[in-house]
Coordinates of C-alpha atoms in Angstrom, one line a residue:
Chain B
X1 CA 39.0 7.3 -9.3
X2 CA 37.1 10.2 -7.6
X3 CA 34.1 7.9 -7.6
X4 CA 35.8 5.2 -5.6
X5 CA 37.4 7.8 -3.3
X6 CA 34.0 9.2 -2.5
X7 CA 32.3 5.9 -1.6
X8 CA 35.3 4.6 0.3
X9 CA 35.5 7.9 2.1
X10 CA 31.9 7.5 3.3
X11 CA 32.7 4.1 4.7
X12 CA 35.9 5.4 6.4
X13 CA 33.9 8.3 7.8
X14 CA 31.2 6.0 9.2
X15 CA 34.0 3.9 10.8
X16 CA 35.6 7.0 12.3
X17 CA 32.1 8.0 13.7
X18 CA 32.1 4.7 15.6
X19 CA 34.7 6.2 18.0
X20 CA 33.2 9.7 18.1
X21 CA 29.5 9.6 18.3
X22 CA 27.6 9.7 21.6
X23 CA 25.7 6.5 22.5
X24 CA 22.2 7.7 21.3
X25 CA 23.3 8.7 17.8
X26 CA 25.7 5.7 17.6
X27 CA 22.7 3.4 18.0
X28 CA 20.6 5.4 15.6
X29 CA 23.3 5.3 12.9
X30 CA 23.6 1.5 13.2
X31 CA 19.9 1.3 12.5
X32 CA 20.2 3.8 9.6
X33 CA 22.9 1.8 8.0
X34 CA 20.9 -1.4 8.1
X35 CA 17.8 0.4 6.7
X36 CA 20.0 2.1 4.1
X37 CA 21.0 -1.4 2.9
X38 CA 17.4 -2.1 2.4
X39 CA 17.0 1.1 0.5
X40 CA 20.1 0.2 -1.6
X41 CA 18.4 -3.0 -2.6
X42 CA 15.2 -1.1 -3.5
X43 CA 17.2 1.4 -5.5
X44 CA 18.6 -1.2 -7.8
X45 CA 15.1 -2.1 -9.0
X46 CA 13.4 1.3 -8.8
X47 CA 16.3 3.8 -9.4
X48 CA 18.3 1.8 -12.0
X49 CA 15.8 -0.5 -13.7
X50 CA 12.8 1.9 -13.4
X51 CA 10.4 -0.7 -11.9
X52 CA 8.4 0.9 -9.1
X53 CA 7.6 -1.9 -6.6
X54 CA 5.2 -1.4 -3.7
X55 CA 5.9 -4.7 -2.2
X56 CA 9.5 -4.7 -1.0
X57 CA 8.4 -5.3 2.6
X58 CA 7.7 -8.8 1.5
X59 CA 11.4 -9.4 0.7
X60 CA 12.6 -7.6 3.8
X61 CA 10.2 -9.8 5.9
X62 CA 11.3 -12.9 4.0
X63 CA 14.9 -12.2 5.2
X64 CA 13.8 -11.3 8.7
X65 CA 11.5 -14.3 9.1
X66 CA 13.7 -16.7 7.2
X67 CA 16.4 -15.9 9.7
X68 CA 14.2 -15.5 12.8
X69 CA 12.1 -18.6 12.3
X70 CA 15.3 -20.5 11.5
X71 CA 16.7 -19.6 14.9
X72 CA 13.4 -19.9 16.7
X73 CA 12.0 -23.2 15.4
X74 CA 14.9 -25.0 13.7
X75 CA 17.5 -24.1 16.3
X76 CA 20.0 -22.8 13.7
X77 CA 23.1 -20.9 14.5
X78 CA 23.1 -17.2 13.4
X79 CA 25.3 -17.7 10.3
X80 CA 23.2 -20.5 8.6
X81 CA 20.1 -18.7 9.8
X82 CA 21.3 -15.5 8.0
X83 CA 21.9 -17.6 4.9
X84 CA 18.4 -19.1 5.2
X85 CA 17.1 -15.5 5.2
X86 CA 19.0 -14.7 2.1
X87 CA 17.7 -17.8 0.3
X88 CA 14.2 -17.0 1.4
X89 CA 14.5 -13.5 0.0
X90 CA 15.9 -14.8 -3.3
X91 CA 13.2 -17.4 -3.7
X92 CA 10.4 -15.1 -2.8
X93 CA 11.6 -12.3 -5.0
X94 CA 12.3 -14.7 -7.9
X95 CA 8.8 -16.2 -7.6
X96 CA 7.1 -12.8 -7.4
X97 CA 9.2 -11.5 -10.3
X98 CA 8.1 -14.4 -12.5
X99 CA 4.5 -13.3 -12.0
X100 CA 4.8 -9.5 -11.6
X101 CA 7.1 -9.0 -14.6
X102 CA 4.4 -10.2 -16.9
X103 CA 2.8 -6.8 -16.2
X104 CA 4.3 -3.3 -16.3
X105 CA 3.7 0.2 -15.1
X106 CA 0.7 0.7 -12.8
X107 CA -0.3 -3.0 -12.9
X108 CA 3.2 -3.9 -11.7
X109 CA 2.8 -1.6 -8.8
X110 CA -0.5 -3.1 -7.8
X111 CA 0.5 -6.7 -8.3
X112 CA 3.6 -6.2 -6.0
X113 CA 1.4 -4.4 -3.5
X114 CA -1.2 -7.1 -3.5
X115 CA 1.3 -10.0 -3.1
X116 CA 3.1 -8.2 -0.3
X117 CA -0.2 -7.6 1.4
X118 CA -1.1 -11.3 1.0
X119 CA 2.3 -12.1 2.5
X120 CA 1.7 -9.8 5.5
X121 CA -1.8 -11.4 6.1
X122 CA -0.2 -14.8 5.9
X123 CA 2.2 -13.9 8.6
X124 CA -0.8 -12.9 10.7
X125 CA -2.7 -16.0 9.8
X126 CA 0.1 -18.3 11.0
X127 CA 0.3 -16.4 14.2
X128 CA 1.1 -19.5 16.2
X129 CA 4.5 -19.7 14.6
X130 CA 5.2 -16.0 13.8
X131 CA 3.4 -14.5 16.8
X132 CA 1.7 -12.0 14.4
X133 CA 1.8 -8.3 15.2
X134 CA 3.2 -8.9 18.6
X135 CA 6.3 -10.5 17.1
X136 CA 9.0 -12.4 18.9
X137 CA 12.3 -11.5 20.5
X138 CA 15.4 -13.3 19.2
X139 CA 17.3 -14.4 22.4
X140 CA 20.6 -12.8 23.0
X141 CA 22.3 -16.2 23.3
X142 CA 21.4 -17.1 19.8
X143 CA 22.7 -13.8 18.4
X144 CA 26.4 -14.5 18.9
X145 CA 28.2 -14.9 15.5
X146 CA 31.5 -16.8 15.8
X147 CA 31.7 -15.9 19.5
X148 CA 31.0 -12.2 18.8
X149 CA 27.9 -10.9 20.7
X150 CA 25.9 -8.8 18.2
X151 CA 23.7 -7.3 20.8
X152 CA 26.7 -5.4 22.2
X153 CA 26.4 -1.8 20.7
X154 CA 30.0 -1.6 19.5
X155 CA 29.8 -5.0 17.7
X156 CA 26.4 -4.1 16.4
X157 CA 27.6 -0.9 14.9
X158 CA 30.5 -2.6 13.2
X159 CA 28.4 -5.4 11.9
X160 CA 25.9 -2.9 10.5
X161 CA 28.8 -1.1 8.8
X162 CA 30.0 -4.3 7.2
X163 CA 26.6 -5.1 5.9
X164 CA 26.1 -1.5 4.6
X165 CA 29.6 -1.3 3.1
X166 CA 29.1 -4.6 1.3
X167 CA 25.8 -3.5 -0.1
X168 CA 27.1 -0.1 -1.1
X169 CA 30.2 -1.4 -2.9
X170 CA 28.2 -4.2 -4.5
X171 CA 25.6 -1.7 -5.9
X172 CA 28.4 0.7 -7.0
X173 CA 30.2 -2.2 -8.8
X174 CA 26.9 -3.6 -10.2
X175 CA 25.7 -0.4 -11.9
X176 CA 29.1 0.1 -13.6
X177 CA 29.2 -3.4 -15.1
X178 CA 27.7 -3.9 -18.6
X179 CA 24.8 -5.6 -16.8
X180 CA 24.1 -2.5 -14.9
X181 CA 24.3 -0.4 -18.0
X182 CA 21.6 -2.5 -19.6
X183 CA 19.4 -2.0 -16.6
X184 CA 19.7 1.8 -17.0
X185 CA 19.0 1.4 -20.7
X186 CA 15.8 -0.6 -19.8
X187 CA 14.7 2.2 -17.5
X188 CA 15.2 4.8 -20.3
X189 CA 13.7 2.9 -23.2
X190 CA 12.8 -0.8 -22.9
X191 CA 11.6 -1.2 -26.5
X192 CA 14.9 0.0 -27.9
X193 CA 16.9 -2.3 -25.6
X194 CA 14.8 -5.2 -26.9
X195 CA 15.3 -4.1 -30.4
X196 CA 19.1 -4.1 -29.8
X197 CA 18.8 -7.8 -29.0
X198 CA 19.0 -7.9 -25.2
X199 CA 16.7 -10.2 -23.3
X200 CA 15.0 -7.5 -21.2
X201 CA 12.9 -10.0 -19.2
X202 CA 16.0 -11.9 -18.0
X203 CA 17.7 -8.6 -17.0
X204 CA 14.6 -7.4 -15.1
X205 CA 14.3 -10.8 -13.5
X206 CA 17.9 -10.7 -12.4
X207 CA 17.5 -7.1 -11.1
X208 CA 14.5 -8.0 -9.1
X209 CA 16.2 -11.1 -7.5
X210 CA 19.3 -9.0 -6.7
X211 CA 17.2 -6.2 -5.3
X212 CA 15.0 -8.7 -3.2
X213 CA 18.1 -10.5 -1.9
X214 CA 19.7 -7.3 -0.7
X215 CA 16.5 -6.3 0.9
X216 CA 16.3 -9.8 2.6
X217 CA 19.9 -9.4 3.8
X218 CA 18.9 -6.1 5.4
X219 CA 15.9 -7.8 7.0
X220 CA 17.9 -10.7 8.3
X221 CA 20.6 -8.3 9.5
X222 CA 18.0 -6.1 11.2
X223 CA 16.6 -9.2 13.1
X224 CA 20.1 -10.3 14.2
X225 CA 21.3 -6.9 15.3
X226 CA 18.2 -5.6 17.0
X227 CA 16.8 -9.0 18.2
X228 CA 13.2 -8.6 17.1
X229 CA 10.9 -9.9 14.4
X230 CA 7.3 -8.7 14.0
X231 CA 4.7 -8.6 11.3
X232 CA 4.8 -4.8 11.2
X233 CA 8.0 -5.1 9.1
X234 CA 5.9 -6.8 6.4
X235 CA 3.1 -4.2 6.3
X236 CA 2.5 -1.7 3.5
X237 CA 4.3 1.0 5.5
X238 CA 7.6 -0.8 5.2
X239 CA 7.1 -1.0 1.4
X240 CA 6.5 2.7 1.3
X241 CA 9.6 3.6 3.4
X242 CA 12.3 2.5 1.0
X243 CA 10.4 4.3 -1.8
X244 CA 10.4 7.4 0.3
X245 CA 14.1 7.1 1.3
X246 CA 15.2 6.5 -2.3
X247 CA 13.0 9.3 -3.7
X248 CA 14.3 11.7 -1.1
X249 CA 18.0 10.7 -1.5
X250 CA 17.8 10.5 -5.2
X251 CA 16.7 7.5 -7.3
X252 CA 19.4 6.1 -9.5
X253 CA 22.3 7.3 -7.4
X254 CA 24.5 5.0 -5.4
X255 CA 24.7 7.3 -2.4
X256 CA 21.1 8.4 -2.5
X257 CA 19.6 5.6 -0.5
X258 CA 21.9 6.3 2.5
X259 CA 21.4 10.1 2.3
X260 CA 17.6 9.7 2.1
X261 CA 17.4 7.2 4.9
X262 CA 19.6 9.3 7.2
X263 CA 17.5 12.5 6.6
X264 CA 14.2 10.7 6.9
X265 CA 15.2 8.8 10.0
X266 CA 16.2 12.0 11.9
X267 CA 13.2 13.9 10.5
X268 CA 10.8 11.2 11.9
X269 CA 12.9 10.9 15.1
X270 CA 12.6 14.6 15.8
X271 CA 8.9 14.9 14.9
X272 CA 7.9 11.8 16.9
X273 CA 9.1 13.8 20.0
X274 CA 6.4 16.4 19.2
X275 CA 3.5 14.4 18.0
X276 CA 2.3 10.7 17.6
X277 CA 1.2 11.5 14.0
X278 CA 4.8 11.3 12.8
X279 CA 3.8 9.6 9.5
X280 CA 2.3 13.0 8.6
X281 CA 5.9 14.1 7.9
X282 CA 6.4 11.1 5.5
X283 CA 3.2 12.1 3.6
X284 CA 4.1 15.7 3.3
X285 CA 7.7 14.8 2.1
X286 CA 6.3 12.4 -0.4
X287 CA 3.9 14.9 -1.9
X288 CA 6.5 17.7 -1.9
X289 CA 9.1 15.5 -3.5
X290 CA 6.9 14.4 -6.4
X291 CA 5.8 18.0 -6.9
X292 CA 9.1 19.9 -6.6
X293 CA 12.1 17.6 -6.6
X294 CA 11.5 14.3 -8.4
X295 CA 15.3 13.9 -8.7
X296 CA 15.9 13.8 -4.9
X297 CA 18.9 15.3 -3.1
X298 CA 21.7 13.4 -4.8
X299 CA 19.9 13.8 -8.1
X300 CA 20.1 17.6 -7.6
X301 CA 23.8 17.2 -6.8
X302 CA 24.3 15.3 -10.0
X303 CA 22.4 17.8 -12.0
X304 CA 24.1 20.9 -10.6
X305 CA 27.6 19.9 -9.4
X306 CA 28.9 16.6 -10.7
X307 CA 27.5 15.1 -13.9
X308 CA 29.4 11.8 -13.5
X309 CA 28.1 10.9 -10.1
X310 CA 27.1 7.2 -10.3
Chain W
X1 CA -28.7 -23.5 14.2
X2 CA -28.2 -25.7 11.0
X3 CA -26.1 -24.7 8.1
X4 CA -29.0 -23.1 6.2
X5 CA -29.9 -20.2 8.6
X6 CA -26.2 -19.5 8.9
X7 CA -25.9 -19.2 5.2
X8 CA -28.8 -16.8 5.1
X9 CA -27.3 -14.7 7.8
X10 CA -23.9 -14.7 6.1
X11 CA -25.6 -13.7 2.8
X12 CA -27.4 -10.8 4.5
X13 CA -24.2 -9.5 6.1
X14 CA -22.5 -10.0 2.8
X15 CA -25.2 -8.0 1.0
X16 CA -24.6 -5.0 3.3
X17 CA -20.9 -5.2 2.7
X18 CA -21.5 -5.5 -1.1
X19 CA -23.8 -2.5 -1.1
X20 CA -21.3 -0.2 0.6
X21 CA -18.4 -1.8 -1.3
X22 CA -20.1 -1.1 -4.6
X23 CA -20.4 2.6 -3.8
X24 CA -16.8 2.9 -2.8
X25 CA -15.5 0.9 -5.7
X26 CA -17.6 2.8 -8.3
X27 CA -15.9 6.0 -7.0
X28 CA -12.5 4.4 -7.5
X29 CA -13.4 3.0 -10.8
X30 CA -14.8 6.3 -12.1
X31 CA -11.5 8.1 -11.2
X32 CA -9.4 5.4 -12.8
X33 CA -11.6 5.1 -15.9
X34 CA -11.8 8.8 -16.7
X35 CA -8.5 10.1 -15.4
X36 CA -6.3 7.0 -15.5
X37 CA -5.3 7.8 -12.0
X38 CA -4.9 5.1 -9.3
X39 CA -6.1 6.9 -6.2
X40 CA -4.4 5.2 -3.2
X41 CA -6.0 7.9 -0.9
X42 CA -9.5 6.7 -1.8
X43 CA -9.8 4.8 1.5
X44 CA -9.0 7.9 3.4
X45 CA -11.8 9.8 1.7
X46 CA -14.0 7.0 2.9
X47 CA -12.6 7.4 6.4
X48 CA -13.1 11.2 6.3
X49 CA -16.8 10.6 5.4
X50 CA -17.3 8.5 8.5
X51 CA -15.4 10.9 10.8
X52 CA -17.5 13.9 9.5
X53 CA -20.7 11.9 10.1
X54 CA -19.6 11.3 13.7
X55 CA -18.7 15.0 14.2
X56 CA -22.1 16.1 12.8
X57 CA -24.1 13.5 14.7
X58 CA -22.2 14.4 17.9
X59 CA -22.4 18.2 17.4
X60 CA -26.1 18.5 16.4
X61 CA -28.5 17.9 19.2
X62 CA -31.9 16.4 18.9
X63 CA -32.9 13.1 17.3
X64 CA -30.0 11.0 16.0
X65 CA -31.8 11.0 12.6
X66 CA -31.3 14.8 12.2
X67 CA -27.5 14.6 12.5
X68 CA -27.4 11.6 10.3
X69 CA -29.5 13.1 7.6
X70 CA -27.3 16.3 7.6
X71 CA -24.2 14.1 7.4
X72 CA -25.6 12.2 4.5
X73 CA -25.6 15.5 2.5
X74 CA -22.8 17.4 4.0
X75 CA -20.1 14.7 4.3
X76 CA -19.9 13.8 0.6
X77 CA -19.9 17.5 -0.3
X78 CA -17.1 18.4 2.1
X79 CA -15.0 15.4 1.1
X80 CA -15.7 16.0 -2.6
X81 CA -14.6 19.6 -2.2
X82 CA -11.4 18.5 -0.5
X83 CA -10.7 16.0 -3.3
X84 CA -11.2 18.8 -5.9
X85 CA -8.7 20.9 -4.0
X86 CA -6.2 18.1 -3.9
X87 CA -6.7 17.5 -7.6
X88 CA -6.1 21.1 -8.5
X89 CA -3.1 21.6 -6.3
X90 CA -1.3 18.3 -6.6
X91 CA -2.5 15.9 -9.4
X92 CA -2.9 18.6 -12.0
X93 CA 0.7 19.8 -11.5
X94 CA 1.9 16.2 -12.0
X95 CA 0.2 16.2 -15.4
X96 CA -1.7 13.1 -14.3
X97 CA 1.4 11.0 -14.9
X98 CA 0.3 7.5 -13.6
X99 CA 3.4 6.5 -11.6
X100 CA 4.0 9.9 -10.0
X101 CA 0.3 10.4 -9.1
X102 CA 0.4 7.0 -7.2
X103 CA 3.4 8.2 -5.1
X104 CA 1.6 11.6 -4.5
X105 CA -1.7 9.9 -3.5
X106 CA 0.3 7.6 -1.1
X107 CA 1.6 10.9 0.4
X108 CA -2.0 12.2 0.5
X109 CA -3.1 9.1 2.3
X110 CA -0.7 9.7 5.1
X111 CA -1.5 13.4 5.3
X112 CA -5.2 12.8 5.6
X113 CA -4.9 9.9 8.0
X114 CA -2.4 11.5 10.3
X115 CA -4.2 14.8 10.4
X116 CA -7.3 12.9 11.4
X117 CA -5.3 11.2 14.1
X118 CA -4.2 14.6 15.4
X119 CA -7.6 16.2 15.3
X120 CA -10.0 13.3 16.1
X121 CA -7.8 11.0 18.1
X122 CA -7.1 7.2 18.0
X123 CA -10.5 6.1 19.4
X124 CA -13.2 4.3 17.5
X125 CA -16.5 6.1 18.0
X126 CA -20.0 5.0 17.3
X127 CA -22.8 6.8 15.5
X128 CA -26.4 6.0 16.4
X129 CA -28.5 4.7 13.5
X130 CA -31.5 6.9 12.6
X131 CA -33.8 3.8 13.0
X132 CA -33.0 0.3 14.0
X133 CA -35.8 -2.2 14.3
X134 CA -34.9 -5.8 14.7
X135 CA -36.5 -8.0 12.1
X136 CA -36.5 -11.8 12.7
X137 CA -36.5 -14.1 9.7
X138 CA -38.6 -17.3 9.7
X139 CA -37.1 -20.6 8.8
X140 CA -38.8 -23.8 7.6
X141 CA -37.9 -27.0 9.2
X142 CA -39.2 -30.5 8.9
X143 CA -40.5 -31.5 12.3
X144 CA -42.7 -34.3 13.6
X145 CA -45.8 -32.8 11.9
X146 CA -44.1 -32.2 8.5
X147 CA -42.8 -28.8 7.4
X148 CA -43.4 -26.0 9.9
X149 CA -42.3 -22.4 10.3
X150 CA -39.9 -21.6 13.1
X151 CA -38.0 -18.4 14.2
X152 CA -34.5 -19.5 15.0
X153 CA -32.7 -17.5 17.7
X154 CA -30.1 -15.1 16.2
X155 CA -31.4 -15.2 12.7
X156 CA -32.5 -11.8 11.8
X157 CA -31.4 -8.4 10.5
X158 CA -32.2 -4.8 11.2
X159 CA -34.3 -2.4 9.2
X160 CA -31.3 -0.1 9.0
X161 CA -29.2 -2.8 7.2
X162 CA -32.0 -3.2 4.6
X163 CA -32.2 0.6 4.2
X164 CA -28.5 0.7 3.5
X165 CA -28.9 -1.8 0.7
X166 CA -31.8 0.1 -0.8
X167 CA -29.9 3.4 -0.5
X168 CA -26.9 2.0 -2.2
X169 CA -29.0 0.6 -5.1
X170 CA -30.7 4.0 -5.5
X171 CA -27.4 5.9 -5.6
X172 CA -25.9 3.5 -8.1
X173 CA -28.9 4.0 -10.3
X174 CA -28.4 7.7 -10.0
X175 CA -24.7 7.4 -10.9
X176 CA -25.7 5.3 -13.9
X177 CA -28.2 7.9 -15.0
X178 CA -25.7 10.6 -14.6
X179 CA -23.1 8.8 -16.7
X180 CA -25.4 7.5 -19.4
X181 CA -28.2 10.0 -19.7
X182 CA -26.9 13.5 -18.7
X183 CA -24.8 16.0 -20.6
X184 CA -22.1 16.0 -18.0
X185 CA -21.9 12.2 -18.2
X186 CA -21.5 12.5 -21.9
X187 CA -18.6 14.9 -21.4
X188 CA -17.0 12.6 -18.9
X189 CA -17.3 9.6 -21.3
X190 CA -15.9 11.7 -24.1
X191 CA -12.9 12.6 -21.9
X192 CA -12.5 8.9 -20.9
X193 CA -12.4 7.6 -24.5
X194 CA -10.0 10.2 -25.9
X195 CA -8.6 13.1 -23.9
X196 CA -6.9 14.9 -26.7
X197 CA -9.9 14.8 -29.0
X198 CA -12.2 16.0 -26.1
X199 CA -9.8 18.9 -25.6
X200 CA -9.9 19.7 -29.3
X201 CA -13.7 19.8 -29.2
X202 CA -13.6 22.4 -26.4
X203 CA -14.3 20.3 -23.4
X204 CA -12.6 21.8 -20.3
X205 CA -10.8 18.5 -19.6
X206 CA -9.1 19.8 -16.4
X207 CA -12.4 20.9 -14.9
X208 CA -13.9 17.5 -15.8
X209 CA -11.0 15.8 -14.1
X210 CA -11.5 17.8 -10.9
X211 CA -15.2 17.1 -11.0
X212 CA -14.6 13.3 -11.4
X213 CA -12.1 13.2 -8.7
X214 CA -14.5 15.0 -6.4
X215 CA -17.4 12.8 -7.4
X216 CA -15.3 9.6 -6.7
X217 CA -14.3 10.8 -3.3
X218 CA -17.9 11.9 -2.6
X219 CA -19.2 8.4 -3.4
X220 CA -16.6 6.9 -0.9
X221 CA -17.7 9.4 1.8
X222 CA -21.4 8.6 1.2
X223 CA -20.7 4.9 1.5
X224 CA -18.9 5.6 4.8
X225 CA -21.8 7.6 6.2
X226 CA -24.1 4.7 5.4
X227 CA -21.9 2.1 7.1
X228 CA -20.9 4.1 10.1
X229 CA -23.9 3.2 12.3
X230 CA -23.0 -0.5 11.7
X231 CA -19.2 -0.1 12.1
X232 CA -17.5 2.7 14.1
X233 CA -15.6 5.7 12.9
X234 CA -11.8 5.2 13.3
X235 CA -8.8 6.9 11.7
X236 CA -7.5 3.6 10.3
X237 CA -10.8 2.4 8.9
X238 CA -9.8 3.4 5.3
X239 CA -7.5 0.4 4.7
X240 CA -10.0 -2.3 4.3
X241 CA -12.4 -0.5 1.9
X242 CA -9.4 0.6 -0.2
X243 CA -8.1 -3.0 -0.5
X244 CA -11.5 -4.4 -1.2
X245 CA -12.3 -1.6 -3.7
X246 CA -9.1 -2.5 -5.5
X247 CA -10.1 -6.1 -5.6
X248 CA -13.5 -5.2 -7.0
X249 CA -12.3 -2.7 -9.6
X250 CA -9.6 -5.0 -10.9
X251 CA -11.8 -8.1 -11.0
X252 CA -14.6 -6.1 -12.6
X253 CA -12.4 -4.8 -15.3
X254 CA -10.6 -1.4 -14.9
X255 CA -12.9 1.5 -15.6
X256 CA -16.0 -0.5 -16.4
X257 CA -18.9 0.5 -14.1
X258 CA -21.2 -2.5 -14.6
X259 CA -18.3 -4.9 -14.1
X260 CA -17.5 -3.1 -10.9
X261 CA -21.0 -3.4 -9.5
X262 CA -21.2 -7.1 -10.4
X263 CA -17.8 -7.8 -8.9
X264 CA -18.7 -5.8 -5.7
X265 CA -21.8 -8.0 -5.2
X266 CA -19.7 -11.1 -5.8
X267 CA -16.8 -10.1 -3.6
X268 CA -19.1 -8.7 -0.9
X269 CA -21.1 -11.9 -0.6
X270 CA -18.2 -14.3 -0.8
X271 CA -16.3 -12.1 1.7
X272 CA -19.2 -12.3 4.1
X273 CA -19.6 -16.0 3.7
X274 CA -15.9 -16.9 3.9
X275 CA -15.6 -14.6 7.0
X276 CA -18.5 -16.3 8.8
X277 CA -17.3 -19.9 8.1
X278 CA -13.5 -19.5 8.1
X279 CA -11.5 -16.4 9.3
X280 CA -11.6 -12.8 8.0
X281 CA -7.8 -13.0 7.5
X282 CA -8.1 -16.0 5.2
X283 CA -10.8 -14.1 3.2
X284 CA -8.5 -11.2 2.8
X285 CA -5.5 -13.4 1.8
X286 CA -7.6 -15.0 -0.9
X287 CA -8.9 -11.7 -2.1
X288 CA -5.5 -10.1 -2.4
X289 CA -4.0 -13.2 -4.2
X290 CA -7.0 -13.2 -6.5
X291 CA -6.3 -9.5 -7.5
X292 CA -2.6 -10.2 -8.1
X293 CA -3.3 -13.2 -10.2
X294 CA -6.1 -11.6 -12.2
X295 CA -3.9 -8.6 -13.0
X296 CA -1.1 -11.0 -14.1
X297 CA -3.2 -13.4 -16.2
X298 CA -6.3 -11.5 -17.2
X299 CA -5.5 -7.8 -17.0
X300 CA -8.8 -6.8 -18.6
X301 CA -10.6 -8.2 -15.5
X302 CA -12.9 -11.2 -15.3
X303 CA -15.8 -9.3 -16.9
X304 CA -13.9 -6.8 -19.1
X305 CA -13.5 -7.1 -22.8
X306 CA -10.1 -7.7 -24.3
X307 CA -8.4 -4.5 -25.1
X308 CA -11.1 -2.6 -23.3

C-alpha cells in the first residue's frame, strides 16, 4: 500500500508542479520526464535482469526515427507514427536480443555496443533520408495529436507526464509480477533459475524487448514533443547516459531512473553554464559511483531506510 | 589512372593504417589478455599521445625532428605513468571486476577527453614530420612498343610513411621479445594463465597488472606519436582507433598477440581498400557488424583456438 502511495504521490507531485514551476524549469522537467522514461526502460534490462547493455541508443533512435521518418516521408499522422516508432523499437530490440543473448557478460556489452554503433553509422550513411548529424525538424503542423498541439509548453508537459506515468506504473507493476520476480532471480543466479525449470532465454528475450520498446516510446515521445530528430541520439553517448542515470539513481529500483535523470540533468545544466566540457562531470560521476556507491541514491535509501522499496 | 595503381595506393595507405593499428590493438589485447579488463579508455590514451607530441613539437624550438624524437620517448612514458596511476587508484579498488571496470573506464574516457578539451581546445593541430620525401612509384603498362615503365601522376608515398611501417614492425618485435624471452614477460604470462597460482608463487600480481596497464597505454601513445604527422592531433581522435582496435582484438581472438597482429594487417588493409573504393562510413559499418557477429558466433575469434 505504502508502495503505491509513494509512486502515485510522485505523479501527483509532478502534476502539481505543472501549475507552480517557472517556465524554464517547467520545460526542463518535461524533458527530464521523457528521458526518465528512457532510463526506466533501461533499468528493466540492467537493474532487474542484470544485463548491462551499451547499445540502448539504438532502441531510442529506432523509436525516434520510426516516428520521425514516418511523419517526414510517409506522411503519417502523429498517433500512427508513434505506433510505428514503438514497432520499430520492438523489432530492433527483438532482433538484437536474438543475437546478443547468445553471449553474456563482457561479450554482451561489446556486442550491443557494436550493433548500436553500426546503427548510428547506418543513419549517417543514409544521410539523404535521415539528414545525418544535422537532423531534421518535425514540423509543428504534424505534431498535433487529436487536435492538441504538442509543441505548446503546457500540453507538452502533460503529455510527458502521461508518458512518464505510464512507464513508471508499468515498470512498478512488471517487477511485482511473477515474471518480474524471475527476472530478478536471473540477475542473482541464472544457473539456479535454469535448474528450477525456467526458460531463462525466453525471459531475458522478453525483458530486452520490453526494455527496448519502452526506450523506443521515450524516443518517439521525445521527437513528438521537442520536434527534432538527429543522429546524435543514436551515438554512444546516448547509450552511456541511461546507464549513468540508472547507476546514479539506483539500479533495480523503480524510482531510481527518475531520481538519477533529474540529478544528472541539473548537474550538467549547471556545469554547462561554466564550461563546454560538461561531459567531464558525467565521467567523474561514473568513476565515483563505481568506486564509492555502486548501489546509487535509491539503493542507499533501500539499504538504510526502507528494505521493501521496490 | 587504371584500377591497378589505385589498388597499390590503397594498399600502401592501408599498410600505414595497419601498422599503427597493430600497435594500438596489441596494447588493448595485452591489457585484456593479462588483466581480463576491457579498457574503453584505450582510445583516449592514444589521443593523449598525439596531443603530447604536438605540445612537445610546438614547445621545443629547433628542427622538427628534435621535438618529434623527444615525443617518441616522452609521450609513451607520460601516458604509461598516467595509466599506472589510474590502475592503482581506480581499477585496483574495483578488484578488476569485469563489468564495473568497463563502467569505470567509460568514466575515465570522458574525464581524459574533456580535460584535454579544456586544456588543449577543440582545434585539430598538425605536427611536422621529421623527414618527408616524396617517393614516386613506377608502373608497367602495355603501350605501342610493348611493356614500358611509366610514372603515373599521384601514385607515390612518402619516406615518412614507410618509416612508420618499419618502426611499427620493430616495436612489435620488441614486444614479442619482451613477452616471450624476458623474465618480466614470463611473469606476465604466468599471471595471465592463472592469477591465483601466480600469487601463490610470490609474483606481485598487482604490480604486474599496473605495469601491463601502463605498457598497453604506452603502446597506444607510441602509435599516436607515429601517426600524428600524417593525421592531426584532435581531442576526439581516440574514437576511431578504439573502435578499430576492438575489431582487431576480437577478430584476432581475445588476448592472443599473434592473432591480433594478423587481424590488424587484415583489417588495416581492407579498411584502406574499402575506404578508397567505397565510403569510409560503409567500411566502419561493415567492421562493427563483423565484430558483433564474430563475438556472437565465434567468440574465440577467427584465429583463436576453441576454449583459448
